[in-house]
């Protein structure tokens, strides 16, 4: 049983999250009430969406550190658009958010693909650039709730079947990403490009282009989150979502997505996000300070990395033994 | 040159002797009771094909492997090398093809990296490091300043530093494993001068090379290995090259290979004046339906590079490719697979499979354009494809959905081969198809290659193994230093001629 759980990270996470919920509800009755659970899920929606984009990138052996800066810039852009042209229908705002996000993501992708720069360097650079662009765009000013239109603010809050539309958006994105990752050529190319880039090249997969597309997905989802974030917190300023890129990476790592690429699942990214969401929502309930929260999250991330590394050693062992033996017998002569 | 003046030691006791050394690996007898002796002040050339056991011998001599049987004597006294340090302590050092040096470190640091003299407090004694490096370089008759950085040196000077590094452990026995493989003629001359100095200093040198002209130029003694046995040794003077070649390849080849006689069809692919900026020049050949076209040559002759450019991994700078009468351009592996050309790389472990993905997804990976519709995968078709090739190769696995990483090595190979054949290619490029496969499995692979050819597949087979090339090919192109050194027909296939063409002595052109 235990072995089975260890093999399937996703099931293990479900069990851990359930145990956490049960434990917290003994301290604070009502924590596990459906209304509160729906609340926690809604609260975690933005992280889930960002983590799914991050997952696609990490699976290709890359990383996207610019997602939070993308959220800030896109959020600022659409908030200003809404404030300047209150007559624009929400669908145009949404399209703008997705489009701006996609362009920023594609920019990362192009740099990684065509200039062959390591993604951590590229996105560390664009992280600063995108946030700087948000500052330039807004002149350092804020867009406040009273400048935003009613549909802009209220649409994600509409409750449908007990869950706000924000939560439903996350569910929709989860379903779409599941489809992309498991049913499309692109999804397969993403797994192959990260799992063994050399083998992927020999199989006719354009690894650079695949990475580019993964970054574009990540950017598009970050753009969507830009709107969702500004609408949820009813304010746009340069520093929104500061440091949130690390939460998205943490969610992936906790969810069992290997930072070496090629291993991980949509379910893992979602559960990793939910785990962080539950911790974040539960700790204040049992009177643990935000600083301890950070320490606890950090410890969990390290534990997850250690766990991942052990899993990978088991799963990824290369046993083309004949080949190894040959190198012992007669190396490159 | 203090030491070079000392007279050549004349003694019958070898400085180092190996007697009856055997070493086996699962399925392979790498060395079978070989004897070899190295004398002070003499160069002994170790000659043999790939797989003859040369590298295994070097590894035993440097303490990396322990021999299963036999003894090693230094100055007539038995020694035991439990690890690499024991060998160094006994005065054995090796200079490899690619010695790792560090551009940003000084010459002296490179020489003493890892064993620098220390002060009493345990810090590096830089004075001693520089002084000893200077002394070592002087003993090699070089006046390189030990304090300058390696990146400021010429290639020849770097080699000298590599040699100084090898000698910095007070070596008396120096192993040079194909030291000239990457050198120009001028650099080789410089290297040989160093070897002469080492001889004068009374070092015993084991010189491994494929190139006969160099062997004759530098060596005093020879030892020929074949299939893990020492088949001849002695003084080189008075022994002809032909004799050595015969010792190297001397065995009956034909009967061991199940090459089916195939009536060759029309020309499928013609390669015309293919040229790469650095790797090969002006390569032309035509491949016919059902043909096995062998490409033979030393490692580094440009064989794999041609295949990689035919597969779109690299691009040629000039030349034409005509497939079934139509000129095509291959810019990526995707283009090649689409055109029906697939390449089974030499490093099947590294380039072959995506270990985390299930078997069926690995098999379908190069065929996804056929098993998908407008970007969406068809799992049922993928499974059908995978099942077909898994059955054909008798793949042993719990299910087609388990990750390839959980399979045994042999089964992983089957997945790799299966995924290429699943693309239904017209032309199959095999790079060292049996490298690293035990002898029993080799025959099975050869039978399989023959079967594919008789089914009408055209095969380009790169191999360093002479028996395989001679036994399997309809025609053989020999490559030397990026150029074609001739194309040999099956009727006239003569192992000795191939070796001569590949090593560049006696301008034999068919």
mmCIF file of C-alpha atoms in Angstrom, chain A:
data_model
loop_
_atom_site.group_PDB
_atom_site.id
_atom_site.type_symbol
_atom_site.label_atom_id
_atom_site.label_comp_id
_atom_site.label_asym_id
_atom_site.label_seq_id
_atom_site.Cartn_x
_atom_site.Cartn_y
_atom_site.Cartn_z
ATOM 1 C CA UNK A 1 0.000 0.000 0.000
ATOM 2 C CA UNK A 2 2.680 2.455 1.095
ATOM 3 C CA UNK A 3 4.784 1.443 -1.861
ATOM 4 C CA UNK A 4 1.853 2.049 -4.158
ATOM 5 C CA UNK A 5 1.378 5.490 -2.668
ATOM 6 C CA UNK A 6 5.029 6.315 -3.063
ATOM 7 C CA UNK A 7 4.942 5.241 -6.662
ATOM 8 C CA UNK A 8 2.088 7.567 -7.440
ATOM 9 C CA UNK A 9 2.937 10.972 -6.161
ATOM 10 C CA UNK A 10 -0.510 12.258 -7.065
ATOM 11 C CA UNK A 11 -2.302 9.787 -4.796
ATOM 12 C CA UNK A 12 0.166 10.480 -2.022
ATOM 13 C CA UNK A 13 -0.580 14.191 -2.296
ATOM 14 C CA UNK A 14 -4.330 13.605 -2.221
ATOM 15 C CA UNK A 15 -3.873 11.601 0.984
ATOM 16 C CA UNK A 16 -1.634 14.252 2.548
ATOM 17 C CA UNK A 17 -4.048 17.044 1.652
ATOM 18 C CA UNK A 18 -6.957 15.031 3.084
ATOM 19 C CA UNK A 19 -5.034 14.359 6.287
ATOM 20 C CA UNK A 20 -4.152 18.041 6.579
ATOM 21 C CA UNK A 21 -7.776 19.054 6.106
ATOM 22 C CA UNK A 22 -8.911 16.537 8.728
ATOM 23 C CA UNK A 23 -6.251 17.682 11.167
ATOM 24 C CA UNK A 24 -7.100 21.352 10.707
ATOM 25 C CA UNK A 25 -10.806 20.734 11.122
ATOM 26 C CA UNK A 26 -10.212 19.208 14.563
ATOM 27 C CA UNK A 27 -8.649 22.502 15.596
ATOM 28 C CA UNK A 28 -11.143 24.662 13.819
ATOM 29 C CA UNK A 29 -14.503 23.036 13.235
ATOM 30 C CA UNK A 30 -15.898 24.114 9.945
ATOM 31 C CA UNK A 31 -12.549 24.222 8.190
ATOM 32 C CA UNK A 32 -13.560 21.251 6.082
ATOM 33 C CA UNK A 33 -17.045 22.625 5.345
ATOM 34 C CA UNK A 34 -17.809 22.612 1.616
ATOM 35 C CA UNK A 35 -18.158 26.374 1.566
ATOM 36 C CA UNK A 36 -14.691 26.791 3.040
ATOM 37 C CA UNK A 37 -13.178 24.188 0.715
ATOM 38 C CA UNK A 38 -14.679 25.953 -2.270
ATOM 39 C CA UNK A 39 -13.220 29.125 -0.866
ATOM 40 C CA UNK A 40 -9.749 27.586 -0.581
ATOM 41 C CA UNK A 41 -9.958 26.268 -4.129
ATOM 42 C CA UNK A 42 -11.060 29.625 -5.437
ATOM 43 C CA UNK A 43 -8.221 31.233 -3.545
ATOM 44 C CA UNK A 44 -5.719 28.854 -5.129
ATOM 45 C CA UNK A 45 -7.077 29.172 -8.683
ATOM 46 C CA UNK A 46 -4.546 31.711 -9.882
ATOM 47 C CA UNK A 47 -1.680 29.643 -8.528
ATOM 48 C CA UNK A 48 -3.072 26.544 -10.241
ATOM 49 C CA UNK A 49 -3.243 28.292 -13.614
ATOM 50 C CA UNK A 50 0.267 29.710 -13.297
ATOM 51 C CA UNK A 51 1.647 26.377 -12.105
ATOM 52 C CA UNK A 52 0.228 24.634 -15.172
ATOM 53 C CA UNK A 53 2.075 27.032 -17.442
ATOM 54 C CA UNK A 54 5.199 26.612 -15.356
ATOM 55 C CA UNK A 55 4.760 22.842 -15.594
ATOM 56 C CA UNK A 56 4.778 22.899 -19.387
ATOM 57 C CA UNK A 57 8.020 24.885 -19.316
ATOM 58 C CA UNK A 58 9.722 22.792 -16.628
ATOM 59 C CA UNK A 59 8.825 19.582 -18.458
ATOM 60 C CA UNK A 60 10.966 20.785 -21.391
ATOM 61 C CA UNK A 61 13.992 21.149 -19.056
ATOM 62 C CA UNK A 62 13.541 24.916 -18.738
ATOM 63 C CA UNK A 63 12.145 27.347 -16.190
ATOM 64 C CA UNK A 64 10.035 30.494 -16.456
ATOM 65 C CA UNK A 65 10.877 32.992 -13.728
ATOM 66 C CA UNK A 66 9.048 35.812 -15.498
ATOM 67 C CA UNK A 67 5.476 34.611 -14.887
ATOM 68 C CA UNK A 68 4.775 36.909 -11.929
ATOM 69 C CA UNK A 69 6.233 39.924 -13.750
ATOM 70 C CA UNK A 70 4.042 38.979 -16.707
ATOM 71 C CA UNK A 71 1.033 38.943 -14.338
ATOM 72 C CA UNK A 72 1.992 42.408 -13.093
ATOM 73 C CA UNK A 73 2.462 43.922 -16.547
ATOM 74 C CA UNK A 74 -0.583 42.339 -18.140
ATOM 75 C CA UNK A 75 -2.678 43.109 -15.066
ATOM 76 C CA UNK A 76 -1.620 46.737 -15.195
ATOM 77 C CA UNK A 77 -2.229 46.942 -18.933
ATOM 78 C CA UNK A 78 -5.745 45.555 -18.812
ATOM 79 C CA UNK A 79 -6.641 47.572 -15.721
ATOM 80 C CA UNK A 80 -5.557 50.772 -17.467
ATOM 81 C CA UNK A 81 -7.397 49.699 -20.608
ATOM 82 C CA UNK A 82 -10.530 49.185 -18.546
ATOM 83 C CA UNK A 83 -10.105 52.498 -16.790
ATOM 84 C CA UNK A 84 -9.465 54.392 -20.026
ATOM 85 C CA UNK A 85 -12.196 52.738 -22.092
ATOM 86 C CA UNK A 86 -14.922 51.638 -19.701
ATOM 87 C CA UNK A 87 -17.122 50.812 -22.669
ATOM 88 C CA UNK A 88 -14.937 47.939 -23.878
ATOM 89 C CA UNK A 89 -16.672 44.608 -23.412
ATOM 90 C CA UNK A 90 -15.007 42.186 -21.009
ATOM 91 C CA UNK A 91 -14.292 39.747 -23.810
ATOM 92 C CA UNK A 92 -11.985 42.305 -25.439
ATOM 93 C CA UNK A 93 -10.210 42.818 -22.117
ATOM 94 C CA UNK A 94 -9.781 39.066 -21.782
ATOM 95 C CA UNK A 95 -8.459 38.740 -25.323
ATOM 96 C CA UNK A 96 -6.024 41.556 -24.620
ATOM 97 C CA UNK A 97 -4.816 39.834 -21.449
ATOM 98 C CA UNK A 98 -4.262 36.534 -23.235
ATOM 99 C CA UNK A 99 -2.615 38.274 -26.185
ATOM 100 C CA UNK A 100 -0.233 40.426 -24.145
ATOM 101 C CA UNK A 101 0.690 37.444 -21.986
ATOM 102 C CA UNK A 102 1.295 35.316 -25.058
ATOM 103 C CA UNK A 103 3.588 37.922 -26.592
ATOM 104 C CA UNK A 104 5.635 38.217 -23.401
ATOM 105 C CA UNK A 105 5.872 34.416 -23.149
ATOM 106 C CA UNK A 106 6.783 34.090 -26.816
ATOM 107 C CA UNK A 107 9.557 36.626 -26.302
ATOM 108 C CA UNK A 108 11.079 34.373 -23.635
ATOM 109 C CA UNK A 109 10.631 31.426 -25.957
ATOM 110 C CA UNK A 110 12.303 33.137 -28.915
ATOM 111 C CA UNK A 111 15.341 34.046 -26.837
ATOM 112 C CA UNK A 112 15.653 30.497 -25.542
ATOM 113 C CA UNK A 113 15.068 28.959 -28.967
ATOM 114 C CA UNK A 114 16.919 31.164 -31.412
ATOM 115 C CA UNK A 115 19.716 32.533 -29.262
ATOM 116 C CA UNK A 116 20.135 29.356 -27.260
ATOM 117 C CA UNK A 117 20.384 31.226 -23.962
ATOM 118 C CA UNK A 118 19.622 29.186 -20.827
ATOM 119 C CA UNK A 119 16.023 29.822 -19.802
ATOM 120 C CA UNK A 120 16.940 30.745 -16.232
ATOM 121 C CA UNK A 121 19.052 33.622 -17.552
ATOM 122 C CA UNK A 122 16.495 34.733 -20.126
ATOM 123 C CA UNK A 123 13.595 34.808 -17.701
ATOM 124 C CA UNK A 124 15.632 36.365 -14.916
ATOM 125 C CA UNK A 125 16.244 39.179 -17.374
ATOM 126 C CA UNK A 126 12.683 39.446 -18.640
ATOM 127 C CA UNK A 127 11.408 39.279 -15.057
ATOM 128 C CA UNK A 128 13.026 42.632 -14.442
ATOM 129 C CA UNK A 129 12.150 43.987 -17.863
ATOM 130 C CA UNK A 130 8.449 43.116 -17.641
ATOM 131 C CA UNK A 131 8.108 44.627 -14.205
ATOM 132 C CA UNK A 132 10.006 47.683 -15.394
ATOM 133 C CA UNK A 133 7.597 47.906 -18.329
ATOM 134 C CA UNK A 134 4.702 47.841 -15.852
ATOM 135 C CA UNK A 135 6.290 50.777 -14.073
ATOM 136 C CA UNK A 136 6.840 52.702 -17.302
ATOM 137 C CA UNK A 137 3.301 51.994 -18.428
ATOM 138 C CA UNK A 138 1.708 53.170 -15.197
ATOM 139 C CA UNK A 139 4.270 55.789 -14.248
ATOM 140 C CA UNK A 140 4.301 54.089 -10.869
ATOM 141 C CA UNK A 141 0.642 54.870 -10.307
ATOM 142 C CA UNK A 142 -2.147 52.612 -9.108
ATOM 143 C CA UNK A 143 -5.413 51.672 -10.742
ATOM 144 C CA UNK A 144 -7.989 51.419 -7.962
ATOM 145 C CA UNK A 145 -11.327 49.675 -7.661
ATOM 146 C CA UNK A 146 -13.374 52.775 -8.343
ATOM 147 C CA UNK A 147 -11.692 53.180 -11.741
ATOM 148 C CA UNK A 148 -12.643 49.648 -12.777
ATOM 149 C CA UNK A 149 -15.988 48.764 -14.295
ATOM 150 C CA UNK A 150 -18.537 46.524 -12.663
ATOM 151 C CA UNK A 151 -18.182 43.602 -15.140
ATOM 152 C CA UNK A 152 -14.390 43.800 -14.878
ATOM 153 C CA UNK A 153 -14.524 43.391 -11.105
ATOM 154 C CA UNK A 154 -17.560 41.233 -10.600
ATOM 155 C CA UNK A 155 -17.530 38.637 -13.381
ATOM 156 C CA UNK A 156 -14.951 36.296 -11.762
ATOM 157 C CA UNK A 157 -16.930 36.515 -8.521
ATOM 158 C CA UNK A 158 -20.196 35.235 -9.978
ATOM 159 C CA UNK A 159 -21.111 32.044 -8.177
ATOM 160 C CA UNK A 160 -22.045 29.127 -10.385
ATOM 161 C CA UNK A 161 -22.915 25.815 -8.715
ATOM 162 C CA UNK A 162 -21.349 26.956 -5.435
ATOM 163 C CA UNK A 163 -18.038 28.001 -6.975
ATOM 164 C CA UNK A 164 -17.099 31.446 -8.271
ATOM 165 C CA UNK A 165 -16.275 31.761 -11.976
ATOM 166 C CA UNK A 166 -12.626 32.276 -11.006
ATOM 167 C CA UNK A 167 -12.570 28.695 -9.706
ATOM 168 C CA UNK A 168 -14.376 27.477 -12.826
ATOM 169 C CA UNK A 169 -11.787 29.200 -14.974
ATOM 170 C CA UNK A 170 -9.086 27.222 -13.213
ATOM 171 C CA UNK A 171 -11.043 23.999 -13.763
ATOM 172 C CA UNK A 172 -11.417 24.847 -17.441
ATOM 173 C CA UNK A 173 -7.677 25.497 -17.780
ATOM 174 C CA UNK A 174 -6.873 22.256 -15.937
ATOM 175 C CA UNK A 175 -9.055 20.352 -18.382
ATOM 176 C CA UNK A 176 -7.514 22.120 -21.383
ATOM 177 C CA UNK A 177 -3.967 21.506 -20.191
ATOM 178 C CA UNK A 178 -4.765 17.877 -19.479
ATOM 179 C CA UNK A 179 -5.970 17.573 -23.051
ATOM 180 C CA UNK A 180 -2.885 19.310 -24.457
ATOM 181 C CA UNK A 181 -0.420 17.299 -22.419
ATOM 182 C CA UNK A 182 -1.943 13.872 -22.935
ATOM 183 C CA UNK A 183 -3.699 14.055 -26.277
ATOM 184 C CA UNK A 184 -1.738 16.317 -28.579
ATOM 185 C CA UNK A 185 1.488 16.127 -30.524
ATOM 186 C CA UNK A 186 2.653 19.214 -28.681
ATOM 187 C CA UNK A 187 2.169 17.549 -25.299
ATOM 188 C CA UNK A 188 4.136 14.507 -26.383
ATOM 189 C CA UNK A 189 6.852 16.711 -27.833
ATOM 190 C CA UNK A 190 7.068 18.563 -24.511
ATOM 191 C CA UNK A 191 7.588 15.340 -22.567
ATOM 192 C CA UNK A 192 10.101 13.984 -25.090
ATOM 193 C CA UNK A 193 12.065 17.244 -25.340
ATOM 194 C CA UNK A 194 12.608 17.320 -21.609
ATOM 195 C CA UNK A 195 12.944 13.588 -21.054
ATOM 196 C CA UNK A 196 15.798 13.124 -23.487
ATOM 197 C CA UNK A 197 16.457 16.093 -25.774
ATOM 198 C CA UNK A 198 18.966 14.179 -27.904
ATOM 199 C CA UNK A 199 16.576 11.300 -28.509
ATOM 200 C CA UNK A 200 13.825 13.795 -29.291
ATOM 201 C CA UNK A 201 15.988 15.446 -31.945
ATOM 202 C CA UNK A 202 16.741 12.070 -33.532
ATOM 203 C CA UNK A 203 13.024 11.313 -33.530
ATOM 204 C CA UNK A 204 12.406 14.412 -35.631
ATOM 205 C CA UNK A 205 11.105 16.659 -32.865
ATOM 206 C CA UNK A 206 12.188 20.282 -32.972
ATOM 207 C CA UNK A 207 13.190 20.722 -29.344
ATOM 208 C CA UNK A 208 13.773 24.478 -29.622
ATOM 209 C CA UNK A 209 10.366 25.081 -31.164
ATOM 210 C CA UNK A 210 8.730 22.911 -28.528
ATOM 211 C CA UNK A 211 10.346 24.986 -25.780
ATOM 212 C CA UNK A 212 9.191 28.140 -27.532
ATOM 213 C CA UNK A 213 5.614 26.869 -27.530
ATOM 214 C CA UNK A 214 5.845 25.872 -23.848
ATOM 215 C CA UNK A 215 6.969 29.385 -22.971
ATOM 216 C CA UNK A 216 4.144 30.811 -25.055
ATOM 217 C CA UNK A 217 1.633 28.658 -23.157
ATOM 218 C CA UNK A 218 3.134 29.783 -19.864
ATOM 219 C CA UNK A 219 2.990 33.427 -20.938
ATOM 220 C CA UNK A 220 -0.598 33.158 -22.166
ATOM 221 C CA UNK A 221 -1.728 31.650 -18.881
ATOM 222 C CA UNK A 222 0.217 34.298 -16.962
ATOM 223 C CA UNK A 223 -1.583 36.951 -19.016
ATOM 224 C CA UNK A 224 -4.927 35.434 -18.089
ATOM 225 C CA UNK A 225 -3.816 35.469 -14.448
ATOM 226 C CA UNK A 226 -2.915 39.151 -14.843
ATOM 227 C CA UNK A 227 -6.563 39.981 -15.397
ATOM 228 C CA UNK A 228 -7.785 37.514 -12.744
ATOM 229 C CA UNK A 229 -5.372 38.889 -10.145
ATOM 230 C CA UNK A 230 -6.259 42.555 -10.709
ATOM 231 C CA UNK A 231 -9.935 41.763 -10.697
ATOM 232 C CA UNK A 232 -9.708 39.619 -7.546
ATOM 233 C CA UNK A 233 -7.751 42.130 -5.489
ATOM 234 C CA UNK A 234 -9.486 45.107 -7.164
ATOM 235 C CA UNK A 235 -6.237 46.991 -7.539
ATOM 236 C CA UNK A 236 -3.347 47.160 -9.999
ATOM 237 C CA UNK A 237 0.115 48.402 -9.105
ATOM 238 C CA UNK A 238 3.666 47.602 -10.168
ATOM 239 C CA UNK A 239 4.464 45.177 -7.361
ATOM 240 C CA UNK A 240 1.497 42.847 -7.548
ATOM 241 C CA UNK A 241 2.353 39.159 -7.425
ATOM 242 C CA UNK A 242 5.946 39.982 -6.449
ATOM 243 C CA UNK A 243 7.792 36.723 -5.848
ATOM 244 C CA UNK A 244 4.837 34.659 -7.007
ATOM 245 C CA UNK A 245 6.952 32.976 -9.718
ATOM 246 C CA UNK A 246 8.578 31.017 -6.912
ATOM 247 C CA UNK A 247 5.187 29.788 -5.681
ATOM 248 C CA UNK A 248 4.474 28.474 -9.171
ATOM 249 C CA UNK A 249 7.801 26.635 -9.262
ATOM 250 C CA UNK A 250 7.224 25.331 -5.733
ATOM 251 C CA UNK A 251 3.793 24.001 -6.649
ATOM 252 C CA UNK A 252 5.344 22.095 -9.547
ATOM 253 C CA UNK A 253 8.162 20.682 -7.458
ATOM 254 C CA UNK A 254 5.816 19.596 -4.678
ATOM 255 C CA UNK A 255 3.586 18.070 -7.321
ATOM 256 C CA UNK A 256 6.415 15.817 -8.467
ATOM 257 C CA UNK A 257 7.426 17.640 -11.626
ATOM 258 C CA UNK A 258 11.124 17.024 -12.070
ATOM 259 C CA UNK A 259 13.218 20.124 -12.505
ATOM 260 C CA UNK A 260 15.357 18.018 -14.852
ATOM 261 C CA UNK A 261 12.429 17.794 -17.241
ATOM 262 C CA UNK A 262 10.332 15.046 -18.715
ATOM 263 C CA UNK A 263 8.623 13.841 -15.552
ATOM 264 C CA UNK A 264 5.386 15.242 -14.154
ATOM 265 C CA UNK A 265 1.668 15.523 -14.707
ATOM 266 C CA UNK A 266 -1.149 18.044 -14.765
ATOM 267 C CA UNK A 267 -2.621 16.377 -11.677
ATOM 268 C CA UNK A 268 0.696 16.820 -9.890
ATOM 269 C CA UNK A 269 0.855 20.537 -10.636
ATOM 270 C CA UNK A 270 -2.750 21.008 -9.484
ATOM 271 C CA UNK A 271 -2.247 19.040 -6.270
ATOM 272 C CA UNK A 272 1.028 20.795 -5.543
ATOM 273 C CA UNK A 273 -0.799 24.121 -5.852
ATOM 274 C CA UNK A 274 -3.662 22.925 -3.668
ATOM 275 C CA UNK A 275 -1.222 21.726 -1.037
ATOM 276 C CA UNK A 276 0.300 25.194 -0.849
ATOM 277 C CA UNK A 277 -3.199 26.705 -0.887
ATOM 278 C CA UNK A 278 -4.375 24.565 2.030
ATOM 279 C CA UNK A 279 -1.295 25.360 4.091
ATOM 280 C CA UNK A 280 -1.642 29.052 3.386
ATOM 281 C CA UNK A 281 -5.311 29.088 4.348
ATOM 282 C CA UNK A 282 -5.028 26.772 7.329
ATOM 283 C CA UNK A 283 -2.070 28.136 9.216
ATOM 284 C CA UNK A 284 -3.678 31.462 10.154
ATOM 285 C CA UNK A 285 -6.697 29.488 11.374
ATOM 286 C CA UNK A 286 -4.541 27.653 13.902
ATOM 287 C CA UNK A 287 -2.649 30.824 14.800
ATOM 288 C CA UNK A 288 0.670 30.239 13.110
ATOM 289 C CA UNK A 289 2.396 33.415 12.022
ATOM 290 C CA UNK A 290 3.001 34.180 8.352
ATOM 291 C CA UNK A 291 6.733 33.867 8.936
ATOM 292 C CA UNK A 292 6.418 30.322 10.167
ATOM 293 C CA UNK A 293 4.245 29.709 7.128
ATOM 294 C CA UNK A 294 7.122 30.630 4.886
ATOM 295 C CA UNK A 295 9.450 28.346 6.792
ATOM 296 C CA UNK A 296 6.963 25.507 6.582
ATOM 297 C CA UNK A 297 6.459 25.988 2.846
ATOM 298 C CA UNK A 298 10.226 26.065 2.393
ATOM 299 C CA UNK A 299 10.723 22.860 4.348
ATOM 300 C CA UNK A 300 8.023 21.133 2.321
ATOM 301 C CA UNK A 301 9.667 22.225 -0.924
ATOM 302 C CA UNK A 302 13.041 20.842 0.133
ATOM 303 C CA UNK A 303 11.430 17.594 1.255
ATOM 304 C CA UNK A 304 9.703 17.358 -2.120
ATOM 305 C CA UNK A 305 12.952 17.930 -4.004
ATOM 306 C CA UNK A 306 14.702 15.201 -2.017
ATOM 307 C CA UNK A 307 11.766 12.914 -2.642
ATOM 308 C CA UNK A 308 11.781 13.718 -6.372
ATOM 309 C CA UNK A 309 15.495 13.062 -6.652
ATOM 310 C CA UNK A 310 15.079 9.630 -5.111
ATOM 311 C CA UNK A 311 12.175 8.843 -7.379
ATOM 312 C CA UNK A 312 14.146 9.880 -10.439
ATOM 313 C CA UNK A 313 17.084 7.759 -9.529
ATOM 314 C CA UNK A 314 14.777 4.782 -9.504
ATOM 315 C CA UNK A 315 12.768 5.610 -12.573
ATOM 316 C CA UNK A 316 15.428 7.121 -14.758
ATOM 317 C CA UNK A 317 18.203 4.602 -14.373
ATOM 318 C CA UNK A 318 19.818 3.790 -17.661
ATOM 319 C CA UNK A 319 20.180 0.106 -18.135
ATOM 320 C CA UNK A 320 21.487 -0.178 -21.628
ATOM 321 C CA UNK A 321 23.938 -2.432 -19.944
ATOM 322 C CA UNK A 322 25.414 -3.878 -23.103
ATOM 323 C CA UNK A 323 26.576 -0.458 -24.052
ATOM 324 C CA UNK A 324 28.070 0.239 -20.642
ATOM 325 C CA UNK A 325 29.927 -3.028 -20.728
ATOM 326 C CA UNK A 326 31.329 -2.253 -24.131
ATOM 327 C CA UNK A 327 32.784 0.949 -22.870
ATOM 328 C CA UNK A 328 34.498 -1.014 -20.178
ATOM 329 C CA UNK A 329 35.872 -3.492 -22.631
ATOM 330 C CA UNK A 330 37.013 -1.248 -25.392
ATOM 331 C CA UNK A 331 36.554 2.433 -24.864
ATOM 332 C CA UNK A 332 36.914 4.932 -27.638
ATOM 333 C CA UNK A 333 39.997 3.693 -29.401
#
